[in-house]
JSON list of C-alpha atoms in Angstrom, two decimals:
[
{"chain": "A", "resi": 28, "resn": "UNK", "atom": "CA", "xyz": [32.27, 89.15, 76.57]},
{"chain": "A", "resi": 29, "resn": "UNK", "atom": "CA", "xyz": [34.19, 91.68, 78.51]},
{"chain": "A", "resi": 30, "resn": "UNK", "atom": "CA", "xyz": [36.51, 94.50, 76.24]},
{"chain": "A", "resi": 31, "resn": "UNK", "atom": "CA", "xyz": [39.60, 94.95, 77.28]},
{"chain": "A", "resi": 32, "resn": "UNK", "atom": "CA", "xyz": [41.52, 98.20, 76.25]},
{"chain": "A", "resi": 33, "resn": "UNK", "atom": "CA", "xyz": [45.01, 98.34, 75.98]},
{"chain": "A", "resi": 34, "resn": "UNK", "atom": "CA", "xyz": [46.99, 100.78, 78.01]},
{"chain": "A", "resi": 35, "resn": "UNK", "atom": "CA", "xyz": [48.15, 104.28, 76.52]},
{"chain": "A", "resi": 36, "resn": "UNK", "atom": "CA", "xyz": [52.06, 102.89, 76.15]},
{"chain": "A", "resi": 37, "resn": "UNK", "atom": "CA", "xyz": [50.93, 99.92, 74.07]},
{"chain": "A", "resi": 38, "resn": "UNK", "atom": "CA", "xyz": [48.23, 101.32, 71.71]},
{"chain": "A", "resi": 39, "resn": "UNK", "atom": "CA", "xyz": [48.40, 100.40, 67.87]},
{"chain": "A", "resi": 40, "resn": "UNK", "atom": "CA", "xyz": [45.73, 102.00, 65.46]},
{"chain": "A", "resi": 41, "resn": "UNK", "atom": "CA", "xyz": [44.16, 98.94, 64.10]},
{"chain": "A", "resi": 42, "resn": "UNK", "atom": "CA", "xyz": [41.04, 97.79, 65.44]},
{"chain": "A", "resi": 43, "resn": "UNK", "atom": "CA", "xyz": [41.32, 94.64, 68.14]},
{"chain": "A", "resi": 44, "resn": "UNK", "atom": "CA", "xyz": [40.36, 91.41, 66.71]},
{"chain": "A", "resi": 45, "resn": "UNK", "atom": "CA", "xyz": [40.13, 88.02, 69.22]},
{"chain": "A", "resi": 46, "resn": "UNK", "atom": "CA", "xyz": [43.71, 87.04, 68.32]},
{"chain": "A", "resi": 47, "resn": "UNK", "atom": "CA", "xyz": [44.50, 90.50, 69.63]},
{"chain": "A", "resi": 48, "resn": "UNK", "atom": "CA", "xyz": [42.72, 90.59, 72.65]},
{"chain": "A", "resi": 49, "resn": "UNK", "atom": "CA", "xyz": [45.48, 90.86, 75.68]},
{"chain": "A", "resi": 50, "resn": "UNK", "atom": "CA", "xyz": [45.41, 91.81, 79.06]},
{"chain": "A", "resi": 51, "resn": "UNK", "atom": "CA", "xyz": [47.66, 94.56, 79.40]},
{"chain": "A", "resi": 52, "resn": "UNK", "atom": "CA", "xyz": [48.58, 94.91, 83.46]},
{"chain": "A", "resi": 53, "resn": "UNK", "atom": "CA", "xyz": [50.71, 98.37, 84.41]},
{"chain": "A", "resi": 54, "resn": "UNK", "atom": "CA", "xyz": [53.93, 97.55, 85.93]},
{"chain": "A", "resi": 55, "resn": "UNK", "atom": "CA", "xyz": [54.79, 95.99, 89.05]},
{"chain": "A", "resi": 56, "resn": "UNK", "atom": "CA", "xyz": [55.22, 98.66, 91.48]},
{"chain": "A", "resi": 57, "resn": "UNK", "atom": "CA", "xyz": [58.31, 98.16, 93.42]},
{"chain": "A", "resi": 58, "resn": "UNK", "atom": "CA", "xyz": [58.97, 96.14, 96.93]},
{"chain": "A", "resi": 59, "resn": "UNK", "atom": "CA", "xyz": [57.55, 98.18, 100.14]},
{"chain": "A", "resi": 60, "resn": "UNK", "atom": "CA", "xyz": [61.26, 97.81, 100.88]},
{"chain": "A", "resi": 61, "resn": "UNK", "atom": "CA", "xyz": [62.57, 100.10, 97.98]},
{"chain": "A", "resi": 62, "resn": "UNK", "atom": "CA", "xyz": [60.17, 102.57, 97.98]},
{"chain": "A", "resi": 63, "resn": "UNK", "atom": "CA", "xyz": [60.62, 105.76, 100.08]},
{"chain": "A", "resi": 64, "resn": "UNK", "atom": "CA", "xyz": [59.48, 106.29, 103.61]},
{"chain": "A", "resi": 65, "resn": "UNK", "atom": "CA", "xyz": [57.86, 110.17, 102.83]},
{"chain": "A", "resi": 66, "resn": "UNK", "atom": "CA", "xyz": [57.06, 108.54, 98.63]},
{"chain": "A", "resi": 67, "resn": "UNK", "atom": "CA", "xyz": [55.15, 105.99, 100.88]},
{"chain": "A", "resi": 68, "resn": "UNK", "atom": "CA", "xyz": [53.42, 108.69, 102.94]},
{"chain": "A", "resi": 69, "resn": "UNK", "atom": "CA", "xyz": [52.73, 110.99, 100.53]},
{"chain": "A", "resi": 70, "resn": "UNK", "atom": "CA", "xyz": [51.09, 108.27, 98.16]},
{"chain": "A", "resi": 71, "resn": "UNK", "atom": "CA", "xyz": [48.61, 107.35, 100.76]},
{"chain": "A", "resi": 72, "resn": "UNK", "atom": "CA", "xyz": [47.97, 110.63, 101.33]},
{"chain": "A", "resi": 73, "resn": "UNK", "atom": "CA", "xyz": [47.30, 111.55, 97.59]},
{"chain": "A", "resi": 74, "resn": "UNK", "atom": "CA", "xyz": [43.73, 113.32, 98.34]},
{"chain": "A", "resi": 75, "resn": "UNK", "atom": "CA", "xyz": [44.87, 115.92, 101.10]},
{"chain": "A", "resi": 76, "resn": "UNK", "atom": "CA", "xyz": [46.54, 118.94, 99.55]},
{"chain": "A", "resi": 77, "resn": "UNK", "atom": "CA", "xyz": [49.85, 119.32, 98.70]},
{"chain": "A", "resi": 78, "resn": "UNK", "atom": "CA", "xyz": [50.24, 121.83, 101.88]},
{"chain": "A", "resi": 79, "resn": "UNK", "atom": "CA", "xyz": [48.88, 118.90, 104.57]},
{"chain": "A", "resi": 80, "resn": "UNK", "atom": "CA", "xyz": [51.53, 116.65, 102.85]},
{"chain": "A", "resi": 81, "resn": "UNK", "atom": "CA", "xyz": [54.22, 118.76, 103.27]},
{"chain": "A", "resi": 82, "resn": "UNK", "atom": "CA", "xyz": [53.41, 119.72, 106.76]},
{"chain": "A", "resi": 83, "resn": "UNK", "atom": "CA", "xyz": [53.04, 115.84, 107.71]},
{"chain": "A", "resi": 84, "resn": "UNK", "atom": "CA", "xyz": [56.87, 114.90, 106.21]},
{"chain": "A", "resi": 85, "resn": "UNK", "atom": "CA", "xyz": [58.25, 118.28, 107.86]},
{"chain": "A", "resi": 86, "resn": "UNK", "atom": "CA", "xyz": [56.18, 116.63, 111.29]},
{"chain": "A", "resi": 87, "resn": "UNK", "atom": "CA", "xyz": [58.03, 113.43, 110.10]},
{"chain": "A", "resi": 88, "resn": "UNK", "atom": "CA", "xyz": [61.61, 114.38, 109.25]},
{"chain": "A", "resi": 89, "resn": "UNK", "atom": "CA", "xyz": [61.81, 116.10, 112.61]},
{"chain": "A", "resi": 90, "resn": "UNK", "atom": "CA", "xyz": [60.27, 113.28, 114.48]},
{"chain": "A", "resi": 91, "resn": "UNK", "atom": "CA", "xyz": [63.65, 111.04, 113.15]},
{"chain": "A", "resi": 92, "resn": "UNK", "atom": "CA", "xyz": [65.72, 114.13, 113.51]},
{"chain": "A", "resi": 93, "resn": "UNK", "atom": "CA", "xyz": [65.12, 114.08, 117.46]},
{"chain": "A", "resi": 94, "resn": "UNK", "atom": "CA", "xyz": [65.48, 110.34, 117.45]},
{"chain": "A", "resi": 95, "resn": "UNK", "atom": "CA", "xyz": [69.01, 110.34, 115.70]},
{"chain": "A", "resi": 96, "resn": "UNK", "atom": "CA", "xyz": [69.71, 113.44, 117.74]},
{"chain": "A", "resi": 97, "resn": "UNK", "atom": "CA", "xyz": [69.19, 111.14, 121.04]},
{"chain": "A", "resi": 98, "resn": "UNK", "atom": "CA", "xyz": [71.31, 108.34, 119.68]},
{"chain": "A", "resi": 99, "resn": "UNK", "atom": "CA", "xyz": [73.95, 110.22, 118.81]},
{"chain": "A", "resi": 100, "resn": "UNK", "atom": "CA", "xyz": [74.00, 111.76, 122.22]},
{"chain": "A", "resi": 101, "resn": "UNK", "atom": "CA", "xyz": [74.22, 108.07, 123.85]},
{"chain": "A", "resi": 102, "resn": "UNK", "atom": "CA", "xyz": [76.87, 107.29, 121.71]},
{"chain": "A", "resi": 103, "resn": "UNK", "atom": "CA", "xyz": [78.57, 110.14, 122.95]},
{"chain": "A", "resi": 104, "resn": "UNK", "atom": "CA", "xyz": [78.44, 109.60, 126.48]},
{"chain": "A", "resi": 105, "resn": "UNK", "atom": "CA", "xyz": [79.02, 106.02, 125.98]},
{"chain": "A", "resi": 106, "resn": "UNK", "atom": "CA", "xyz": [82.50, 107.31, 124.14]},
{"chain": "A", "resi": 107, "resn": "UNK", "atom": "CA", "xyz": [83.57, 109.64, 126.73]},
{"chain": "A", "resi": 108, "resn": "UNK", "atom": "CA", "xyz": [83.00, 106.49, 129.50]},
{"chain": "A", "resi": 109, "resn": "UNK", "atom": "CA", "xyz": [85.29, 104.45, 126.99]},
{"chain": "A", "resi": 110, "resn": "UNK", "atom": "CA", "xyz": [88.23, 107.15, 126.82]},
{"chain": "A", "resi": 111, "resn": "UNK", "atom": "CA", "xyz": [87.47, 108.07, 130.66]},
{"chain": "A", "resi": 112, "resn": "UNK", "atom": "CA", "xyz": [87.79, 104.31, 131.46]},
{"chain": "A", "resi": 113, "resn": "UNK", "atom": "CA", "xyz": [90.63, 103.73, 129.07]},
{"chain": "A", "resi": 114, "resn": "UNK", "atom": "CA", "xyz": [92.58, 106.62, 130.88]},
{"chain": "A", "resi": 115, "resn": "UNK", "atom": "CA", "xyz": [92.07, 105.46, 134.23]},
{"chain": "A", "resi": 116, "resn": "UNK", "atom": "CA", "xyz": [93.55, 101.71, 132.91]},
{"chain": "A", "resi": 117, "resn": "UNK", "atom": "CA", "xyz": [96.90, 103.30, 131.46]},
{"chain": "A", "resi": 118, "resn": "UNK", "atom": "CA", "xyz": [96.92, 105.04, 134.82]},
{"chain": "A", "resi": 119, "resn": "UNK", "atom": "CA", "xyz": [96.91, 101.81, 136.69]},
{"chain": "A", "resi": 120, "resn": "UNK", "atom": "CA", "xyz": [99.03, 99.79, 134.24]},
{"chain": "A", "resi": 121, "resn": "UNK", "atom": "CA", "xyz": [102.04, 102.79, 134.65]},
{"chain": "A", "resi": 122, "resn": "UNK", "atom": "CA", "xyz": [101.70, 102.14, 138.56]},
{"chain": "A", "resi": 123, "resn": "UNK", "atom": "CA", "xyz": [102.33, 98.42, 137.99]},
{"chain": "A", "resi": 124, "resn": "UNK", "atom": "CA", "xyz": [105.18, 98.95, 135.69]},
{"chain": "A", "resi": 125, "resn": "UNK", "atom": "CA", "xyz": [106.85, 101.13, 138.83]},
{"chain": "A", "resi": 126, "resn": "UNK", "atom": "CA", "xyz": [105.95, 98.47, 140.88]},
{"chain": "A", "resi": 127, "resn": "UNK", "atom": "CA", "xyz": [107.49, 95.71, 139.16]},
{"chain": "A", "resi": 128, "resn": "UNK", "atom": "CA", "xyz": [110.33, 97.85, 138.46]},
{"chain": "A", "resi": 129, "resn": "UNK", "atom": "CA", "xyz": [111.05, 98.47, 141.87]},
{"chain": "A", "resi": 130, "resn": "UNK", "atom": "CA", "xyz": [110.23, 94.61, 142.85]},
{"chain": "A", "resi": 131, "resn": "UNK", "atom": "CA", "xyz": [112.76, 93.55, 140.17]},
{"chain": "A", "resi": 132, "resn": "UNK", "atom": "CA", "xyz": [114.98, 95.67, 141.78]},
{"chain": "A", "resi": 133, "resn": "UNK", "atom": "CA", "xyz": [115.09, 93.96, 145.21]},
{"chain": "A", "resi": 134, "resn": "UNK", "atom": "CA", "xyz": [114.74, 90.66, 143.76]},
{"chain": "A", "resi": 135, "resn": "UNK", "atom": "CA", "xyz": [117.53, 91.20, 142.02]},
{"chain": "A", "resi": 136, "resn": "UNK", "atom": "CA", "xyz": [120.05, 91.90, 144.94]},
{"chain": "A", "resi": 137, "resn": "UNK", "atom": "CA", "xyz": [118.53, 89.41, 147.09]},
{"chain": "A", "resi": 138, "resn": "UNK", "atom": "CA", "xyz": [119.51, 86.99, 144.40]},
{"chain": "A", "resi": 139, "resn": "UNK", "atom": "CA", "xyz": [123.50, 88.69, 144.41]},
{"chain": "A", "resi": 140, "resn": "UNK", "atom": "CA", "xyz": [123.74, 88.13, 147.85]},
{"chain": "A", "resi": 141, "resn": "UNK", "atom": "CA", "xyz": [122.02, 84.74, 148.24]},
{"chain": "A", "resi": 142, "resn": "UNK", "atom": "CA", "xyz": [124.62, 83.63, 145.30]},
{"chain": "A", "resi": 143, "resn": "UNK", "atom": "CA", "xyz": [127.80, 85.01, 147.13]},
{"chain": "A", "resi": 144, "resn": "UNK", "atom": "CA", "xyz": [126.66, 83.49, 150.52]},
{"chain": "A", "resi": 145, "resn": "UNK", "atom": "CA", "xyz": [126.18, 80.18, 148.85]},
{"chain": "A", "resi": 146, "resn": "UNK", "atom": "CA", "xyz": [129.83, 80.55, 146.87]},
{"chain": "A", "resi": 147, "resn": "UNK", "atom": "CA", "xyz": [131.82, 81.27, 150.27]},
{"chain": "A", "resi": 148, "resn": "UNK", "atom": "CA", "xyz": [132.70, 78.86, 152.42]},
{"chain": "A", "resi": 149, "resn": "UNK", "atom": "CA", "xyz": [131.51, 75.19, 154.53]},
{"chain": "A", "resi": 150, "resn": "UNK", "atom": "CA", "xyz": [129.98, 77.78, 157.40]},
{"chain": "A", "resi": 151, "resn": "UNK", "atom": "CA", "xyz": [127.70, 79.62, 155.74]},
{"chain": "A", "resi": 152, "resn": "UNK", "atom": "CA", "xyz": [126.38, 76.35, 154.04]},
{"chain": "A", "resi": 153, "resn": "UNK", "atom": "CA", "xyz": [124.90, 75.00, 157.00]},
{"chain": "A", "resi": 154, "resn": "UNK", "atom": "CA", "xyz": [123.51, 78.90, 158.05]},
{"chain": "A", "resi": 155, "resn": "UNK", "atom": "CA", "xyz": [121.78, 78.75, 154.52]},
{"chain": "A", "resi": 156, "resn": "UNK", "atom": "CA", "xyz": [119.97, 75.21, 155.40]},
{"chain": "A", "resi": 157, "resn": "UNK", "atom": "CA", "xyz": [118.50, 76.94, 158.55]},
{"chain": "A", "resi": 158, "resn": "UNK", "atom": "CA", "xyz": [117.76, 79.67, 156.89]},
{"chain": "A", "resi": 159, "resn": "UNK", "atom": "CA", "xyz": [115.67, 77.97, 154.39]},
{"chain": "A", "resi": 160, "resn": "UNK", "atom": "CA", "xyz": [114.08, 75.97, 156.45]},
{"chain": "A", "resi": 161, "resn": "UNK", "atom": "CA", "xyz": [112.78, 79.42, 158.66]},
{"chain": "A", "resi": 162, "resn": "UNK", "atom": "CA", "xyz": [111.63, 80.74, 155.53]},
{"chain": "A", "resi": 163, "resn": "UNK", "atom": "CA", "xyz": [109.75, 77.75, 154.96]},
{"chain": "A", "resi": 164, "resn": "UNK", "atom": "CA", "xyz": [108.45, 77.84, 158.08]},
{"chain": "A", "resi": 165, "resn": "UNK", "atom": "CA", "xyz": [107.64, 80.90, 158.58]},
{"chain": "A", "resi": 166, "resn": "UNK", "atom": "CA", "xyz": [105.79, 81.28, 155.09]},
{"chain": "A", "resi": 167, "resn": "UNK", "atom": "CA", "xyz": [103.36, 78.23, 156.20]},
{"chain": "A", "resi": 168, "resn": "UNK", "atom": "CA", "xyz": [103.10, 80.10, 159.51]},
{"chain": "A", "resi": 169, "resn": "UNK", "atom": "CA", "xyz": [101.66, 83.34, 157.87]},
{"chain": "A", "resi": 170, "resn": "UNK", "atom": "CA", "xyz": [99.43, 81.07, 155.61]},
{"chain": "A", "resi": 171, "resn": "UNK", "atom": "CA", "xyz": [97.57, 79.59, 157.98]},
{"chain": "A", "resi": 172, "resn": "UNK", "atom": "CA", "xyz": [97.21, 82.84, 160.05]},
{"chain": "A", "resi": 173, "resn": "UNK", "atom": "CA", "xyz": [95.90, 84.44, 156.88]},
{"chain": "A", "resi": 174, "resn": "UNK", "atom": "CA", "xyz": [93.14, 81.60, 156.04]},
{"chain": "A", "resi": 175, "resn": "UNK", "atom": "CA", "xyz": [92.45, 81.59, 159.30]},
{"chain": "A", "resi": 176, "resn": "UNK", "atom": "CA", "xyz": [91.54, 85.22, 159.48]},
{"chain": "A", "resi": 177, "resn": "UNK", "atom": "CA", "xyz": [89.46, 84.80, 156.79]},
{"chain": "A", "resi": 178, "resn": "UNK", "atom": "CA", "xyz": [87.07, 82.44, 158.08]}
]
């Protein structure tokens, strides 16, 4: 028959009798995940001296130090590419708006005088049907000679 002695937090002063008689386990000790990267460290490390310990989380702590150090950096850089890119966009997109602006501009008073040539008289209807047609023309024209440049 094996004794088994109750731990220091549960001791009572009367003498252990078979009814008595139960196992006693310490406490859990918590999930790796909860405990302490340098607790960890330091609690496998429990027979060097308190000096090696020390030395070893100092070796540690700077070890993660560099490597947050380097991703910070990248994160840098890759910020200054975002605002460098996001410069160079607005850049473009204020060129387009001219662009347009000045297209809108020449649409516009090719549309004023298509409108008055079309309101005046029995003449310049029949000028406007050639006219059209050359356009037409002359855009399939400038299509083919551009696919066929292509190729």
């Amino acid at each position: 028959m094996t004794r088994h002695f109750p731990s220091p937090n549960n001791m009572t002063r009367h003498s252990p009798s078979p009814n008595n008689m139960t196992r006693h386990s310490p406490s859990p000790s918590p999930p790796r995940s909860q405990v302490a990267p340098g607790a960890a460290m330091a609690e496998r490390n429990r027979g060097l001296g308190s000096s090696a310990v020390d030395q070893m989380l100092d070796t540690e702590n700077k070890r993660m130090a560099d490597n947050l150090s380097s991703k910070v950096s990248r994160l840098k850089s890759i910020a200054l590419d975002i605002d460098q890119e996001a410069e160079d966009q607005n850049r473009y997109l204020d060129g387009m708006d001219t662009d347009f602006s000045s297209v809108t501009g020449l649409l516009t008073g090719s549309v004023k005088r298509f409108s008055t040539m079309v309101k005046s008289g029995r003449d310049n209807k029949k000028l406007l049907c050639y006219m059209s047609v050359g356009l037409v023309l002359l855009f399939f024209i400038l299509y083919y000679l551009v696919t066929r440049m292509q190729t």
